[in-house]
mmCIF file of C-alpha atoms in Angstrom:
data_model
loop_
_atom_site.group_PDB
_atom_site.id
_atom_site.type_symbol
_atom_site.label_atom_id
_atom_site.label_comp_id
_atom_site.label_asym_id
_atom_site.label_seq_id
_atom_site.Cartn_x
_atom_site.Cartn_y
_atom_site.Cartn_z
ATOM 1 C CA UNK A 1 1.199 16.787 29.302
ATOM 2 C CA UNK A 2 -0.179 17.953 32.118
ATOM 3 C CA UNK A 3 -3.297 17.618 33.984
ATOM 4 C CA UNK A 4 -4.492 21.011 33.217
ATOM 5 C CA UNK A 5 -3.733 20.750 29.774
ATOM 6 C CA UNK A 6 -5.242 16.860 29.267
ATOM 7 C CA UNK A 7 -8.660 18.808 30.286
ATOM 8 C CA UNK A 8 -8.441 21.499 27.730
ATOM 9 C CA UNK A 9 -7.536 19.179 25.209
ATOM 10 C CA UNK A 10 -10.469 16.992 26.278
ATOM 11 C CA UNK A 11 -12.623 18.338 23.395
ATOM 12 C CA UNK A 12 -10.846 17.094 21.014
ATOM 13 C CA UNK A 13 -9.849 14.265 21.835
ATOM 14 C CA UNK A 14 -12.675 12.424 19.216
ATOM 15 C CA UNK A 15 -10.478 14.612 16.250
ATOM 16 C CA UNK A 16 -7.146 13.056 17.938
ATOM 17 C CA UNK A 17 -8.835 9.995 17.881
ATOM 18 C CA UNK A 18 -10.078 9.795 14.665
ATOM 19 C CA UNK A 19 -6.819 11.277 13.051
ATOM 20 C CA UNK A 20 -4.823 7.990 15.045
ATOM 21 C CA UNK A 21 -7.495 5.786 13.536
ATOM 22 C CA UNK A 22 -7.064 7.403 9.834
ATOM 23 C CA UNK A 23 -3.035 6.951 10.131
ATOM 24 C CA UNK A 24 -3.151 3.455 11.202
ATOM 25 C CA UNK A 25 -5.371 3.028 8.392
ATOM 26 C CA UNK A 26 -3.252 4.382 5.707
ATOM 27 C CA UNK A 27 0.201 2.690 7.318
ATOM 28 C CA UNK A 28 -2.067 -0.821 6.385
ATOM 29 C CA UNK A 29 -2.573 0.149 3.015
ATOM 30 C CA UNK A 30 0.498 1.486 2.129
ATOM 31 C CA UNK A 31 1.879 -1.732 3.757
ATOM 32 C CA UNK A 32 -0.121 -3.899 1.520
ATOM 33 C CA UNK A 33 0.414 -2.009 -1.461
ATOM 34 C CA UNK A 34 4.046 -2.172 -1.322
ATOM 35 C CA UNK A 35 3.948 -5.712 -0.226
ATOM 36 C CA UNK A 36 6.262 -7.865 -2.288
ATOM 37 C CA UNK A 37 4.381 -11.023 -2.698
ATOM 38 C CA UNK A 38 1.048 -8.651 -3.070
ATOM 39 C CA UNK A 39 2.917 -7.680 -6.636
ATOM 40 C CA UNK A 40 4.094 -10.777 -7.427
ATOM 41 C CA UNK A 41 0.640 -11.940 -7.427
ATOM 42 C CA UNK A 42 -0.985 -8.980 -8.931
ATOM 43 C CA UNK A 43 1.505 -9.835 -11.855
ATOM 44 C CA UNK A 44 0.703 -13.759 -12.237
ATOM 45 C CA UNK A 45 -2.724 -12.366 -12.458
ATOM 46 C CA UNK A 46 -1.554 -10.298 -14.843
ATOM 47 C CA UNK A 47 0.130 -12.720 -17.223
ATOM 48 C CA UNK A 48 -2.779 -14.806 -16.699
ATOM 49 C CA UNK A 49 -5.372 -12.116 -18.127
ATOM 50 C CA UNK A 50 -2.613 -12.111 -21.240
ATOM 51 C CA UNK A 51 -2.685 -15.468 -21.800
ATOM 52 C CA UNK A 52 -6.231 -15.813 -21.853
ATOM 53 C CA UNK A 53 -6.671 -13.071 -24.277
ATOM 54 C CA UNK A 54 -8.530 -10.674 -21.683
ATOM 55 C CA UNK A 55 -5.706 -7.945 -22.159
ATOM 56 C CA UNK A 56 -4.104 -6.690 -24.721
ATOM 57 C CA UNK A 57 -0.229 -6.533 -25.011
ATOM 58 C CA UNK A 58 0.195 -2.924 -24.673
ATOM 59 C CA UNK A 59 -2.099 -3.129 -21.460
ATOM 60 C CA UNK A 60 -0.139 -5.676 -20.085
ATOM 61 C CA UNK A 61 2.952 -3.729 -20.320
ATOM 62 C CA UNK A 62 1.555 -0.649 -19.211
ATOM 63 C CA UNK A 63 0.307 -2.875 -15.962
ATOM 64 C CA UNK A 64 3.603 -4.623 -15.830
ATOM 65 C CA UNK A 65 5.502 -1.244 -15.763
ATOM 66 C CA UNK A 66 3.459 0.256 -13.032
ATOM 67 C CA UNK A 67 3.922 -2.726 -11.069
ATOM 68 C CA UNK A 68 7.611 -3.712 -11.522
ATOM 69 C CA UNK A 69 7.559 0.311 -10.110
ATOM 70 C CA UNK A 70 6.180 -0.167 -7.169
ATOM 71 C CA UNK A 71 7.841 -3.640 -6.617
ATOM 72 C CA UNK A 72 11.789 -1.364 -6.859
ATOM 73 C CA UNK A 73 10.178 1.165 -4.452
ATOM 74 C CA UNK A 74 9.716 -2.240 -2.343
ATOM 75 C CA UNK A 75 12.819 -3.239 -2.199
ATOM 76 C CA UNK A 76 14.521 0.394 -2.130
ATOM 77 C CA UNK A 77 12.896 0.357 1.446
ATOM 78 C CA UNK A 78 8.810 0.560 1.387
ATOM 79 C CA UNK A 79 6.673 -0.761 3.584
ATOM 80 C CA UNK A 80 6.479 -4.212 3.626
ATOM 81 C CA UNK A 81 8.458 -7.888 3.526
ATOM 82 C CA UNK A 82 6.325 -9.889 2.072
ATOM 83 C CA UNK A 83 5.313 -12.292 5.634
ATOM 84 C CA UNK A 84 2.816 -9.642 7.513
ATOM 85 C CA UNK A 85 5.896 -7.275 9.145
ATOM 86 C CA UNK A 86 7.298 -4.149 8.304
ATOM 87 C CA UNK A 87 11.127 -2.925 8.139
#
């Protein structure tokens, strides 16, 4: 861009800002969400609320389902590798 243009955009540079901030924010979660050994812990929690009786069967499946989803979206190419990087 040019210089011109840099100083008309000046104005809005706090919304430009703020959307950057918003994306990198999302990117994390999404990141962490998808993270491999993020579900594989979320379902060893899981089986431990079963075992303990904290659950019922039908939850746990429901649970297990959703997560066992999101852990083939994973590996079908999300976001993350399971040791802090992305693909």
């Amino acid at each position: 861009m040019g210089l011109i243009s840099e100083v008309l955009l000046l104005p809005f540079a706090p919304v430009r800002g703020s959307a950057w901030a918003i994306k990198q924010v999302v990117q994390e979660a999404e990141r962490i969400y998808y993270d491999p050994a993020t579900i594989r812990a979320e379902l060893a929690r899981l089986e431990e609320q079963l075992e303990a009786g904290e659950i019922t069967e039908e939850e746990f499946d429901r649970q297990e389902d959703e997560l066992l989803d999101r852990l083939e979206t994973a590996s079908r190419g999300g976001a993350g590798t399971g040791n802090g990087t992305t693909r």
